[in-house]
Structures are given as C-alpha cells and as structure tokens.
Coordinates of C-alpha atoms in Angstrom, one line a residue:
Chain A
X1 CA 30.3 29.7 -1.7
X2 CA 31.6 29.6 1.8
X3 CA 32.0 26.1 3.2
X4 CA 30.0 26.9 6.3
X5 CA 26.9 27.4 4.2
X6 CA 26.6 24.0 2.6
X7 CA 22.9 24.1 3.5
X8 CA 21.4 27.5 3.5
X9 CA 17.7 28.0 4.3
X10 CA 17.0 31.6 3.3
X11 CA 13.9 33.3 4.6
X12 CA 11.4 30.4 4.1
X13 CA 7.8 30.7 5.3
X14 CA 4.9 28.3 5.3
X15 CA 1.4 29.7 5.3
X16 CA -1.9 27.8 4.9
X17 CA -5.1 29.5 3.7
X18 CA -7.9 29.0 6.2
X19 CA -11.4 28.0 5.1
X20 CA -12.8 31.0 6.9
X21 CA -10.4 33.3 4.9
X22 CA -7.1 34.6 6.1
X23 CA -4.1 32.5 6.6
X24 CA -2.4 30.4 9.3
X25 CA 1.4 31.0 9.4
X26 CA 3.3 28.0 10.6
X27 CA 6.6 29.9 10.5
X28 CA 7.8 33.0 8.9
X29 CA 11.2 34.3 7.6
X30 CA 13.3 31.3 8.8
X31 CA 17.0 31.5 8.2
X32 CA 19.3 28.7 9.0
X33 CA 22.7 27.5 7.6
X34 CA 24.9 24.5 8.2
X35 CA 28.5 23.6 7.0
X36 CA 29.3 20.4 5.2
X37 CA 29.9 17.3 7.4
X38 CA 28.0 18.6 10.4
X39 CA 25.1 17.1 12.2
X40 CA 22.3 19.5 12.8
X41 CA 19.2 18.9 14.9
X42 CA 16.0 20.9 15.1
X43 CA 14.2 20.6 18.4
X44 CA 10.8 22.0 19.3
X45 CA 7.3 21.2 20.4
X46 CA 4.7 19.6 18.1
X47 CA 3.2 22.1 15.7
X48 CA 6.2 24.4 15.4
X49 CA 6.7 23.3 11.8
X50 CA 9.9 21.4 12.2
X51 CA 8.6 18.5 10.0
X52 CA 7.6 21.1 7.4
X53 CA 11.1 22.5 7.4
X54 CA 12.5 19.0 6.8
X55 CA 10.0 18.3 4.1
X56 CA 11.0 21.6 2.4
X57 CA 14.6 20.6 2.6
X58 CA 13.8 17.2 1.1
X59 CA 11.8 18.8 -1.7
X60 CA 8.6 17.0 -0.6
X61 CA 7.0 20.3 0.3
X62 CA 7.3 23.8 -1.0
X63 CA 7.8 27.0 1.0
X64 CA 5.3 29.8 0.5
X65 CA 8.3 32.1 0.4
X66 CA 12.0 32.0 0.4
X67 CA 14.5 29.5 -1.0
X68 CA 16.8 26.7 0.2
X69 CA 20.3 26.5 -1.2
X70 CA 22.3 23.3 -1.0
X71 CA 25.9 23.2 -2.2
X72 CA 25.5 26.5 -4.0
X73 CA 22.3 25.6 -5.9
X74 CA 18.7 26.5 -5.1
X75 CA 16.7 23.3 -4.7
X76 CA 13.6 22.5 -6.7
X77 CA 11.8 19.4 -5.9
X78 CA 13.2 16.2 -4.5
X79 CA 16.7 15.0 -5.4
X80 CA 18.9 11.9 -5.0
X81 CA 21.4 14.3 -3.3
X82 CA 19.1 14.5 -0.3
X83 CA 18.1 11.2 1.2
X84 CA 15.2 11.0 3.7
X85 CA 14.9 8.6 6.6
X86 CA 11.2 8.5 7.4
X87 CA 9.7 8.2 10.9
X88 CA 7.6 5.3 9.8
X89 CA 10.6 3.7 8.0
X90 CA 8.5 3.6 4.7
X91 CA 9.9 0.4 3.4
X92 CA 8.1 -1.2 0.4
X93 CA 6.6 -4.3 2.0
X94 CA 6.5 -6.4 -1.1
X95 CA 10.3 -6.2 -1.5
X96 CA 13.0 -7.9 0.5
X97 CA 15.6 -6.0 2.5
X98 CA 17.9 -6.4 -0.5
X99 CA 15.1 -5.3 -2.9
X100 CA 14.4 -2.2 -0.9
X101 CA 18.0 -1.0 -0.9
X102 CA 18.7 -2.2 -4.5
X103 CA 15.6 -0.2 -5.6
X104 CA 17.3 3.0 -4.2
X105 CA 20.7 2.1 -5.7
X106 CA 19.3 1.3 -9.1
X107 CA 17.3 4.6 -9.0
X108 CA 20.6 6.5 -8.5
X109 CA 22.8 4.6 -10.9
X110 CA 20.4 3.5 -13.6
X111 CA 22.9 2.0 -15.9
X112 CA 24.4 -0.4 -13.4
X113 CA 23.8 -4.1 -14.0
X114 CA 22.0 -6.2 -11.4
X115 CA 25.2 -7.7 -9.9
X116 CA 26.8 -4.3 -9.4
X117 CA 23.6 -2.9 -7.8
X118 CA 23.4 -5.8 -5.4
X119 CA 27.1 -5.7 -4.5
X120 CA 26.7 -2.0 -3.7
X121 CA 23.5 -2.6 -1.7
X122 CA 25.3 -5.4 0.3
X123 CA 28.0 -2.9 1.5
X124 CA 25.3 -0.9 3.2
X125 CA 23.4 -3.9 4.5
X126 CA 26.6 -5.0 6.2
X127 CA 27.2 -1.4 7.4
X128 CA 24.0 -1.3 9.4
X129 CA 24.5 -4.9 10.7
X130 CA 21.8 -6.6 8.8
X131 CA 24.0 -9.2 7.1
X132 CA 22.1 -12.5 6.8
X133 CA 18.7 -10.7 6.7
X134 CA 18.9 -9.7 3.0
X135 CA 16.1 -11.9 1.9
X136 CA 13.7 -11.1 4.6
X137 CA 10.6 -9.0 4.0
X138 CA 9.9 -6.0 6.2
X139 CA 7.0 -7.8 7.9
X140 CA 9.6 -10.3 9.3
X141 CA 11.8 -7.6 10.8
X142 CA 11.5 -5.9 14.2
X143 CA 11.0 -2.1 14.4
X144 CA 14.6 -1.4 15.0
X145 CA 15.7 -3.6 12.1
X146 CA 13.2 -1.9 9.7
X147 CA 14.7 1.4 10.6
X148 CA 18.2 0.0 10.0
X149 CA 17.0 -0.8 6.5
X150 CA 15.7 2.8 6.2
X151 CA 19.1 4.1 7.2
X152 CA 20.9 1.7 4.8
X153 CA 18.6 2.8 2.0
X154 CA 19.4 6.5 2.7
X155 CA 23.1 5.9 3.0
X156 CA 23.3 3.6 -0.1
X157 CA 22.7 6.5 -2.5
X158 CA 25.6 8.4 -1.0
X159 CA 23.6 11.6 -0.6
X160 CA 25.1 15.0 0.1
X161 CA 22.6 15.4 3.0
X162 CA 20.8 12.9 5.0
X163 CA 17.5 14.1 6.4
X164 CA 15.9 12.3 9.4
X165 CA 12.4 12.9 10.6
X166 CA 12.2 11.7 14.2
X167 CA 13.6 8.4 13.0
X168 CA 13.7 6.7 16.4
X169 CA 10.6 8.0 18.0
X170 CA 8.6 4.8 17.3
X171 CA 11.3 2.5 18.8
X172 CA 11.7 1.3 22.4
X173 CA 14.5 2.9 24.5
X174 CA 17.1 0.1 24.1
X175 CA 16.7 -0.2 20.4
X176 CA 16.7 3.6 20.1
X177 CA 20.0 3.7 22.0
X178 CA 21.8 1.2 19.7
X179 CA 20.5 2.8 16.6
X180 CA 21.7 6.2 17.8
X181 CA 25.2 4.7 18.3
X182 CA 25.0 3.3 14.8
X183 CA 24.0 6.6 13.2
X184 CA 26.7 8.4 15.2
X185 CA 29.4 5.9 14.1
X186 CA 28.3 5.9 10.4
X187 CA 28.0 9.7 10.1
X188 CA 31.4 10.3 11.8
X189 CA 33.0 7.6 9.6
X190 CA 31.7 9.0 6.4
X191 CA 31.6 12.7 7.3
X192 CA 27.9 12.7 6.3
X193 CA 26.1 16.0 6.5
X194 CA 22.9 15.2 8.5
X195 CA 19.9 17.1 9.5
X196 CA 17.5 15.6 12.0
X197 CA 14.3 16.5 13.7
X198 CA 13.7 15.3 17.2
X199 CA 11.9 16.1 20.4
X200 CA 14.3 14.0 22.5
X201 CA 16.8 16.2 24.3
X202 CA 19.3 13.5 25.0
X203 CA 19.2 12.3 21.4
X204 CA 20.0 15.8 20.2
X205 CA 22.8 16.2 22.7
X206 CA 24.4 12.9 21.8
X207 CA 24.1 13.2 18.0
X208 CA 24.1 16.9 17.0
X209 CA 26.9 19.4 16.6
X210 CA 24.4 22.2 16.4
X211 CA 20.9 22.2 18.0
X212 CA 18.4 24.6 16.5
X213 CA 15.7 25.6 19.0
X214 CA 12.4 26.5 17.6
X215 CA 9.6 28.4 19.5
X216 CA 6.0 27.1 19.6
X217 CA 3.8 27.5 16.5
X218 CA 1.9 29.0 14.9
X219 CA 4.3 31.8 13.9
X220 CA 7.3 29.8 15.1
X221 CA 10.7 31.3 14.9
X222 CA 14.2 29.9 15.2
X223 CA 15.2 31.3 18.6
X224 CA 18.7 30.1 19.2
X225 CA 21.4 27.9 17.8
X226 CA 23.1 25.9 20.5
X227 CA 26.6 24.7 19.8
X228 CA 27.2 21.3 21.4
X229 CA 30.1 21.8 23.9
X230 CA 30.5 18.0 24.5
X231 CA 33.6 16.5 22.9
X232 CA 33.4 14.9 19.4
X233 CA 34.4 11.5 20.9
X234 CA 31.5 11.4 23.3
X235 CA 29.8 8.1 23.9
X236 CA 26.2 7.5 24.9
X237 CA 27.1 5.6 28.1
X238 CA 29.1 8.3 29.9
X239 CA 27.5 11.4 28.3
X240 CA 26.0 12.5 31.6
X241 CA 29.4 12.4 33.3
X242 CA 30.7 15.2 31.2
X243 CA 31.1 18.5 33.1
X244 CA 29.1 20.4 30.4
X245 CA 26.3 17.9 30.3
X246 CA 23.9 19.5 32.7
X247 CA 24.7 23.0 31.6
X248 CA 23.6 22.0 28.1
X249 CA 20.7 19.9 29.1
X250 CA 19.3 22.5 31.5
X251 CA 19.6 25.1 28.8
X252 CA 17.6 23.1 26.3
X253 CA 15.0 21.9 28.8
X254 CA 14.6 25.5 30.1
X255 CA 13.9 26.6 26.6
X256 CA 11.4 23.8 25.9
X257 CA 9.6 24.2 29.1
X258 CA 9.3 28.0 29.4
X259 CA 11.2 30.1 26.8
X260 CA 9.6 28.4 23.8
X261 CA 6.3 29.9 24.8
X262 CA 7.4 33.3 25.9
X263 CA 10.4 33.9 23.6
X264 CA 8.5 35.9 20.9
X265 CA 6.9 38.3 23.5
X266 CA 10.0 38.9 25.6
X267 CA 12.4 39.3 22.6
X268 CA 10.6 41.7 20.2
X269 CA 13.9 42.7 18.5
X270 CA 14.7 39.1 17.5
X271 CA 16.5 39.2 14.1
X272 CA 15.7 36.0 12.2
X273 CA 18.8 36.5 10.0
X274 CA 21.2 36.8 13.0
X275 CA 20.0 34.1 15.4
X276 CA 22.2 34.1 18.5
X277 CA 24.6 31.2 18.8
X278 CA 25.1 30.0 22.4
X279 CA 27.5 27.6 23.8
X280 CA 26.2 26.5 27.3
X281 CA 29.0 26.1 29.8
X282 CA 29.6 26.3 33.5
X283 CA 27.9 29.4 34.7
X284 CA 27.3 30.3 38.3
X285 CA 23.8 28.8 38.2
X286 CA 25.1 25.6 36.9
X287 CA 28.1 25.6 39.4
X288 CA 25.7 25.6 42.3
X289 CA 24.0 22.7 40.5
X290 CA 27.3 20.9 40.3
X291 CA 27.0 19.8 43.9
X292 CA 23.8 18.1 43.0
X293 CA 25.4 16.3 40.1
X294 CA 27.1 13.4 42.0
X295 CA 23.8 12.5 43.6
X296 CA 22.0 12.7 40.3
X297 CA 24.6 10.6 38.6
X298 CA 24.3 8.0 41.4
X299 CA 20.5 8.1 41.1
X300 CA 20.7 7.0 37.5
X301 CA 22.7 4.0 38.4
Chain B
X16 CA -12.1 -37.4 20.7
X17 CA -9.9 -34.7 19.3
X18 CA -10.1 -34.3 15.5
X19 CA -9.1 -31.3 13.5
X20 CA -11.7 -28.7 12.6
X21 CA -11.3 -29.6 8.9
X22 CA -12.1 -33.2 9.4
X23 CA -15.2 -32.4 11.6
X24 CA -16.4 -29.8 9.1
X25 CA -16.0 -32.3 6.2
X26 CA -18.1 -34.9 8.2
X27 CA -20.8 -32.3 8.8
X28 CA -20.7 -31.3 5.1
X29 CA -21.1 -34.9 3.9
X30 CA -23.9 -35.5 6.4
X31 CA -25.8 -32.5 5.1
X32 CA -25.3 -33.6 1.5
X33 CA -26.5 -37.1 2.2
X34 CA -29.5 -35.8 4.1
X35 CA -30.4 -33.5 1.2
X36 CA -30.1 -36.4 -1.3
X37 CA -32.2 -38.6 1.0
X38 CA -35.0 -36.0 1.3
X39 CA -34.9 -35.3 -2.4
X40 CA -35.2 -39.0 -3.1
X41 CA -38.1 -39.5 -0.7
X42 CA -39.9 -36.5 -2.1
X43 CA -39.7 -37.5 -5.7
X44 CA -40.1 -41.3 -5.6
X45 CA -43.1 -43.2 -7.0
X46 CA -45.9 -43.7 -4.5
X47 CA -48.0 -46.2 -6.4
X48 CA -51.1 -45.5 -8.4
X49 CA -52.5 -42.2 -7.5
X50 CA -56.0 -42.7 -8.9
X51 CA -57.8 -45.3 -10.8
X52 CA -58.4 -44.3 -14.4
X53 CA -59.0 -45.9 -17.7
X54 CA -55.8 -47.3 -19.3
X55 CA -56.0 -45.0 -22.3
X56 CA -56.3 -41.9 -20.0
X57 CA -53.4 -43.3 -17.9
X58 CA -51.3 -43.6 -21.0
X59 CA -52.0 -39.9 -21.9
X60 CA -51.2 -38.8 -18.4
X61 CA -47.8 -40.5 -18.2
X62 CA -45.9 -41.7 -15.2
X63 CA -46.8 -38.8 -13.0
X64 CA -50.4 -39.8 -12.8
X65 CA -50.4 -43.6 -13.0
X66 CA -47.5 -44.4 -10.6
X67 CA -47.5 -41.3 -8.5
X68 CA -44.1 -40.3 -9.6
X69 CA -43.2 -36.6 -9.3
X70 CA -42.4 -34.7 -12.4
X71 CA -39.3 -33.6 -10.6
X72 CA -36.5 -36.0 -11.3
X73 CA -35.0 -37.8 -8.3
X74 CA -31.3 -37.9 -7.5
X75 CA -30.9 -41.2 -9.2
X76 CA -32.3 -39.9 -12.4
X77 CA -30.0 -36.9 -12.3
X78 CA -27.0 -39.1 -11.3
X79 CA -27.6 -41.4 -14.2
X80 CA -28.0 -38.5 -16.7
X81 CA -24.9 -36.8 -15.3
X82 CA -22.9 -39.9 -15.8
X83 CA -24.1 -40.0 -19.4
X84 CA -23.0 -36.4 -19.9
X85 CA -19.6 -36.9 -18.2
X86 CA -18.9 -40.0 -20.4
X87 CA -19.4 -37.9 -23.5
X88 CA -18.9 -34.2 -22.7
X89 CA -17.9 -33.1 -26.2
X90 CA -20.3 -34.8 -28.6
X91 CA -21.9 -32.6 -31.3
X92 CA -25.1 -33.8 -33.0
X93 CA -26.0 -30.5 -34.6
X94 CA -27.2 -27.2 -33.3
X95 CA -29.6 -28.4 -30.6
X96 CA -27.7 -31.4 -29.3
X97 CA -24.2 -30.7 -28.1
X98 CA -22.2 -32.1 -25.2
X99 CA -22.1 -30.2 -21.9
X100 CA -18.4 -29.7 -22.2
X101 CA -18.9 -27.9 -25.5
X102 CA -21.7 -25.7 -24.1
X103 CA -19.6 -24.7 -21.1
X104 CA -16.6 -24.1 -23.3
X105 CA -18.6 -21.6 -25.4
X106 CA -19.7 -19.8 -22.2
X107 CA -16.2 -19.8 -20.6
X108 CA -14.8 -18.5 -23.9
X109 CA -17.3 -15.6 -24.1
X110 CA -16.7 -14.7 -20.5
X111 CA -12.9 -15.0 -21.0
X112 CA -12.9 -12.7 -24.0
X113 CA -15.3 -10.1 -22.6
X114 CA -13.5 -10.1 -19.3
X115 CA -10.1 -9.8 -21.0
X116 CA -11.2 -6.7 -22.9
X117 CA -12.6 -5.3 -19.7
X118 CA -9.2 -5.8 -18.0
X119 CA -7.4 -4.1 -20.8
X120 CA -9.8 -1.1 -20.6
X121 CA -10.4 -0.9 -16.8
X122 CA -6.9 -1.1 -15.4
X123 CA -5.2 1.6 -17.4
X124 CA -8.3 3.8 -17.0
X125 CA -8.4 3.1 -13.3
X126 CA -4.8 4.1 -13.0
X127 CA -5.6 7.4 -14.8
X128 CA -8.6 8.1 -12.5
X129 CA -6.6 7.1 -9.4
X130 CA -3.6 9.2 -10.2
X131 CA -5.3 12.3 -11.5
X132 CA -7.8 14.0 -9.2
X133 CA -9.0 16.0 -12.3
X134 CA -9.9 12.9 -14.3
X135 CA -11.4 11.4 -11.2
X136 CA -13.8 14.3 -10.9
X137 CA -14.4 14.6 -14.6
X138 CA -15.3 11.0 -15.2
X139 CA -17.2 10.4 -12.0
X140 CA -20.7 11.5 -13.3
X141 CA -20.3 9.1 -16.3
X142 CA -19.3 6.2 -14.1
X143 CA -22.1 6.9 -11.6
X144 CA -24.7 6.8 -14.3
X145 CA -23.3 3.9 -16.3
X146 CA -22.5 1.6 -13.4
X147 CA -26.0 0.8 -12.2
X148 CA -27.4 -0.1 -15.6
X149 CA -28.2 -3.8 -15.9
X150 CA -25.8 -5.3 -18.4
X151 CA -28.7 -6.9 -20.2
X152 CA -30.3 -3.5 -20.9
X153 CA -27.4 -3.0 -23.3
X154 CA -28.3 -6.1 -25.3
X155 CA -30.7 -4.5 -27.9
X156 CA -28.3 -1.7 -28.5
X157 CA -25.5 -4.1 -28.9
X158 CA -27.5 -6.4 -31.3
X159 CA -28.4 -3.4 -33.3
X160 CA -24.9 -1.9 -33.6
X161 CA -22.8 -5.0 -33.6
X162 CA -25.3 -7.1 -35.6
X163 CA -23.8 -10.3 -34.3
X164 CA -25.5 -12.1 -31.4
X165 CA -22.3 -13.8 -30.2
X166 CA -20.3 -10.6 -30.2
X167 CA -23.2 -8.9 -28.4
X168 CA -22.9 -11.4 -25.6
X169 CA -19.2 -10.7 -25.3
X170 CA -20.0 -7.0 -25.2
X171 CA -22.5 -7.5 -22.4
X172 CA -19.8 -9.4 -20.4
X173 CA -17.4 -6.6 -21.0
X174 CA -19.8 -3.9 -19.8
X175 CA -20.8 -5.8 -16.7
X176 CA -17.2 -6.7 -15.6
X177 CA -15.6 -3.4 -16.3
X178 CA -17.1 -1.4 -13.4
X179 CA -15.9 -3.3 -10.3
X180 CA -12.4 -3.5 -11.8
X181 CA -12.4 0.2 -12.8
X182 CA -13.5 1.4 -9.4
X183 CA -11.3 -0.9 -7.4
X184 CA -8.2 0.0 -9.5
X185 CA -9.0 3.7 -9.1
X186 CA -9.5 3.3 -5.4
X187 CA -6.4 1.1 -4.9
X188 CA -4.2 3.5 -6.9
X189 CA -5.5 6.6 -5.1
X190 CA -5.1 4.9 -1.7
X191 CA -1.4 4.0 -2.1
X192 CA 0.4 5.2 1.1
X193 CA 1.8 8.7 0.8
X194 CA 5.1 7.5 2.4
X195 CA 5.7 5.0 -0.4
X196 CA 5.1 7.7 -3.0
X197 CA 7.4 9.9 -1.1
X198 CA 10.1 7.2 -1.2
X199 CA 9.8 7.1 -5.0
X200 CA 9.8 10.9 -5.1
X201 CA 13.0 11.3 -3.1
X202 CA 14.7 8.7 -5.3
X203 CA 13.7 10.7 -8.4
X204 CA 11.8 7.8 -9.8
X205 CA 10.0 8.8 -13.0
X206 CA 6.2 8.6 -13.4
X207 CA 6.2 5.4 -15.4
X208 CA 8.7 3.6 -13.3
X209 CA 6.8 4.8 -10.2
X210 CA 3.5 3.4 -11.6
X211 CA 5.0 0.0 -12.2
X212 CA 7.4 -0.4 -9.3
X213 CA 5.4 1.3 -6.5
X214 CA 1.8 2.0 -7.3
X215 CA 1.1 -1.3 -9.1
X216 CA 2.4 -3.6 -6.4
X217 CA 0.9 -1.5 -3.7
X218 CA -2.5 -1.4 -5.4
X219 CA -2.4 -5.0 -6.7
X220 CA -4.4 -6.6 -3.9
X221 CA -7.2 -4.1 -4.3
X222 CA -7.2 -4.5 -8.1
X223 CA -7.3 -8.2 -7.9
X224 CA -10.2 -8.0 -5.5
X225 CA -12.1 -6.0 -8.1
X226 CA -11.2 -8.5 -10.8
X227 CA -12.5 -11.3 -8.6
X228 CA -15.8 -9.5 -8.1
X229 CA -15.9 -8.9 -11.9
X230 CA -15.4 -12.6 -12.8
X231 CA -18.3 -13.5 -10.5
X232 CA -20.6 -11.0 -12.1
X233 CA -19.5 -12.0 -15.6
X234 CA -20.4 -15.6 -14.9
X235 CA -23.8 -14.6 -13.5
X236 CA -24.6 -12.5 -16.5
X237 CA -23.4 -15.0 -19.2
X238 CA -26.2 -17.4 -18.4
X239 CA -28.9 -14.7 -18.9
X240 CA -27.2 -13.3 -22.0
X241 CA -27.0 -16.7 -23.7
X242 CA -30.7 -17.3 -22.9
X243 CA -31.4 -14.2 -24.9
X244 CA -29.0 -14.6 -27.8
X245 CA -29.3 -18.4 -28.1
X246 CA -27.3 -20.7 -30.3
X247 CA -24.6 -22.0 -28.0
X248 CA -23.5 -21.8 -24.4
X249 CA -24.6 -23.1 -21.1
X250 CA -27.3 -20.4 -20.7
X251 CA -28.8 -21.5 -24.1
X252 CA -28.5 -25.1 -23.0
X253 CA -30.6 -24.4 -19.8
X254 CA -33.3 -22.7 -21.9
X255 CA -33.3 -25.3 -24.6
X256 CA -33.7 -28.1 -22.0
X257 CA -36.5 -26.2 -20.4
X258 CA -38.2 -26.1 -23.8
X259 CA -37.5 -29.9 -24.1
X260 CA -39.1 -30.3 -20.6
X261 CA -36.0 -32.1 -19.5
X262 CA -35.8 -30.9 -15.8
X263 CA -33.0 -33.5 -15.3
X264 CA -30.7 -31.6 -17.8
X265 CA -31.7 -28.3 -16.3
X266 CA -30.6 -29.5 -12.8
X267 CA -27.3 -30.8 -14.2
X268 CA -26.7 -27.5 -16.0
X269 CA -27.4 -25.6 -12.7
X270 CA -24.9 -27.8 -11.0
X271 CA -22.3 -27.2 -13.7
X272 CA -22.8 -23.5 -13.6
X273 CA -22.1 -23.5 -9.9
X274 CA -19.0 -25.6 -10.2
X275 CA -17.5 -23.6 -13.1
X276 CA -18.3 -20.3 -11.2
X277 CA -16.5 -21.7 -8.1
X278 CA -13.5 -22.7 -10.2
X279 CA -13.2 -19.2 -11.8
X280 CA -13.5 -17.6 -8.4
X281 CA -10.8 -19.9 -6.9
X282 CA -8.4 -19.0 -9.8
X283 CA -8.8 -15.3 -9.1
X284 CA -8.5 -15.9 -5.3
X285 CA -5.2 -17.7 -5.9
X286 CA -3.9 -14.7 -8.0
X287 CA -5.0 -12.4 -5.2
X288 CA -3.1 -14.3 -2.6
X289 CA 0.0 -14.2 -4.9
X290 CA 0.1 -10.4 -4.9
X291 CA -0.9 -9.8 -1.3
X292 CA 1.9 -8.7 0.9
X293 CA 2.0 -8.8 4.7
X294 CA 2.8 -5.5 6.4

C-alpha cells in the first residue's frame, strides 16, 4: 500500500430513492485519496453531500456504491480508529468533562483500571487547555470550551484519522480563531491525519494541506484538488501577508461563486478518477491584483 | 413592605384554610331546636332534629377524631376495627408491590419498543387496545383466575400503572438524540453498554416522568379496588365507615388518602430531579 493513499475513497456514490419513484443522486463515482499525516479539507456549498462523505468515512453512513479503504483495509461500520468531532460537539450532558473523555478512553482500552483511564484523559484535557474544568458539566461550559472537550475526546483515543464536521461553525469569530490555532498546533505536533468539512475559505486555507473542491449537488463531483502553497509554519495572524494568499483565496472563491455551478456543464470530459491537482500561485491575473494588495491589507487593519 | 413570595403565599394559604374551617364550622354547628316534637320522637330523631345539628360533622368533631386516630394509629381490634396506620400500610403495600412488578415489566419492554421499530409497530395495536381499559374492568377476570382478592388488587395496580411507564420509556428511548447514539457508535460501544451508559441516562427524565404519572394513577385506583375486594386497606376503611355511617371517619380517610398520595408523588418528583440533567 503506497503511503500517499492512507485514506482512499474509491468510487463511492450516494443515492436516495424518491417517494415518486426514481432516485436522487447526491454524488456519484467519487474518488479521493490522502496520505498519512495530512490535513484534508472538503469545501463546497450546502447540499453537495460533503457531510455524507464524512459520515461514510466515519462509518455512520453507508455508500450506495464503492468502498473506502483506510490504512489498507476496507472499512465497515464505525471504528475507534476514526474519531469524529461533531458540529454540535455532542457531549453527554450528564457526564462531567472528565467523564466524557474517560468514557471514550475506557471504550478504547476496556481493560484499563479507573486510575489509568483518568490519567490518560487528563493528558488530553491539559492539551486542549481545560485544566481545572475537569469536574464541570457541559452545561457550565461556553461553546468554545464544549468543542475543546469534543476535540480532546477525539484525540484521547489516538485515532488513525480525525474527522471534523464543520466543528467551528457554531462558534463566534474570536473563539473560532483560537480553536483553529489549537487544532493546527495539536495536529502538527502529533502528525494527526485529519479530514475536515467546512464552508469557511480562510479556515480551509489556514488548516488544510489539501483542499478538495466539490461542485453543487445534486450530482456533485469532486472538481479539483487544491494544494495549499502557503508555508507549513504559517500563522493565522499574518496569513494574508503571504504572497500566495490572494492567489489561493481568489481561486477558491472563484470556484465557490461561479465554477461550482457551471463546472459540470463546461467540463464534460471530467474524469473523476484523475481529478486535476492545482497549486495556485502568482499568475498574470493575480500580479495585477498585487498592486491592490497593500491597500487591502491596510483596510483590514 | 417587601416580603418574599414564599412567605406571602404561605400567609394566603393559611388564610384560605382558616376561612374554609370557619365556614365549615358555621355551616355544621347546632342552631337550637328545629321543631317542637314529643320527647320520644325527638329521641328517635337524634341530634339532627332536636338541636338543629347537621349530620355533617364539624371541624372540631373531625379534629378530635383525627387526634384519636393519630394517638393510636396501629391498633388492631379484629377485622372491622383496625388503626388508620394499619389500613394505610396495607394500601401502600399493595400499591408498592403492584407498582414494582409494573416497573420490572414496563422498563425493559419499553426499551425494546423504543430501540426496535419492528417491535414498536408490532406491539402498538395491543397497547392501543389495552391502555384505555379501566383497570377495575380486569377485577372479575383477576378474581376468577387468581382466586385471591388481595392478589387481584395487586394485579389491578400492576395493570393500571404499567401503561404510562411503558409508553414514556418507549418514547424516551426512541427520542434519544441521534448525536449521542453516534458518539457511542464511533466509540464502538456494544449494545448493552450503550443501553446503560447512553440511552438510560438520556431517557431517565422521561422514564421517571412516566413513573410519576403511574404512581398517581395507582394510588387513585387502589381506593376503588379495595372498596371492591374488601378486607383491609384504606379503600375498604372508607366503605366500612360509610356503612357505619361515620362521616367523620370518612372525612379523615379522605384527608389521609390525599396526604399519602402527595407524599408518593413528592418521592417520585425527587427521583426525577436527581436524574434530570441540564443541557
């Protein structure tokens, strides 16, 4: 198994029967692969089936066709190898922070005694900066803190893949920023393979190594794989100062605004097994935009 | 003057109570000789006729009798003369036993119905037909098959308290948030552990609400059931005192039924609060 196909989605489709007969196809013949240790991000409009793709990867949903191979094995159902961070954090409200994480830890290592489980859980509580809140219940936590618990719970079972379904979309901008920093730090530290869904372009640009662009549904296709040209040591604060920033951003925005609607009709020969990989960089069009950049940068100040 | 709502409510409650006692006293007091009649006839007619006293006992009569009962709640002078405590004990015992059997049956069955859409659909017609049957309608059938009046009363309590618990458990289990189930699924938690660690705590407030409704119904039904089966219990006591024409004792029994019912409800309310979680 080649290492650049740690996750390999092979020709999956999702179709729903309609009450009137016939079927609705959310997406068809989707191929996608990702090497170990990378951060991948699907971006697309609502209804393109990106959540379905993630749920299939998690094992919570089944494809109508095709298979998903993770680390050389076809998946069937959910697994402790694939942790999910839910959009709505999905903490169990009758358990404390410690209880929620210990529940995950004891589910993975069933023979561990209580002390060992709690010690292991504590490492991840500390990692996401919740030290001192171990005995609080989810109702006593802010939205950002709840999602930190969700992240700690996912990390605590040391999964092969971490799956995130728009994890920060319910949070305010400031909290979202800090949590993005945390996720970036933790995933870089541990070399965690991560797969995320978002509709926030800046979030994708900051976090992802590869950005998968999906066209609009129904009948959505994976149109392009965008390689992130920004350096690995990028930081959220001066992301926009990087020379490639606007090239990348404009490319994605262009896709979302116009090409996601027209892609299927203008690209009839699109081969879903060989999706073009692009690496947006300074082109002529962007160079002309470069003169605008300083004023844009100053406008954000 | 600023006083807390609780204090003000308590003052109003006491005022209403005193007004009620006052009206009651005035309505039932003696009003003097109602009509002139020969002494022999007056003797036959009793107090009602010759002093204008109402047949309805006044609050003082009830109070005095109540004090008598409270001084000696557990005396036993044979089948038709037992202390109020003993009679209430019999009733609470029957309710407790019938209710316990109902809990043992309803909660696992409710889990099954809530977790399996097949069983839900398959059992639905039976539940729909059995649920509206008055529990007392089962009494002759129970007496015929069980052949023991006391056990029949327990069966009637069982059959009346099983439905609210069953339906609430099934509803609570079926309504557990999908995301909590998904958490358990992604953690590869087995069916049994999932039932106990996720579904049970998530559905517990709904289940306890059903149990609270059930205990209320069971306490309502026991009085009627004991009037039918006789022998012991507060329901039998009420009927027996009616036959003795002791309205005083009937009023005391009514008061006691209310107090014990409130107590049972409060116990279940406390349990409900214990399992309720804020979100």
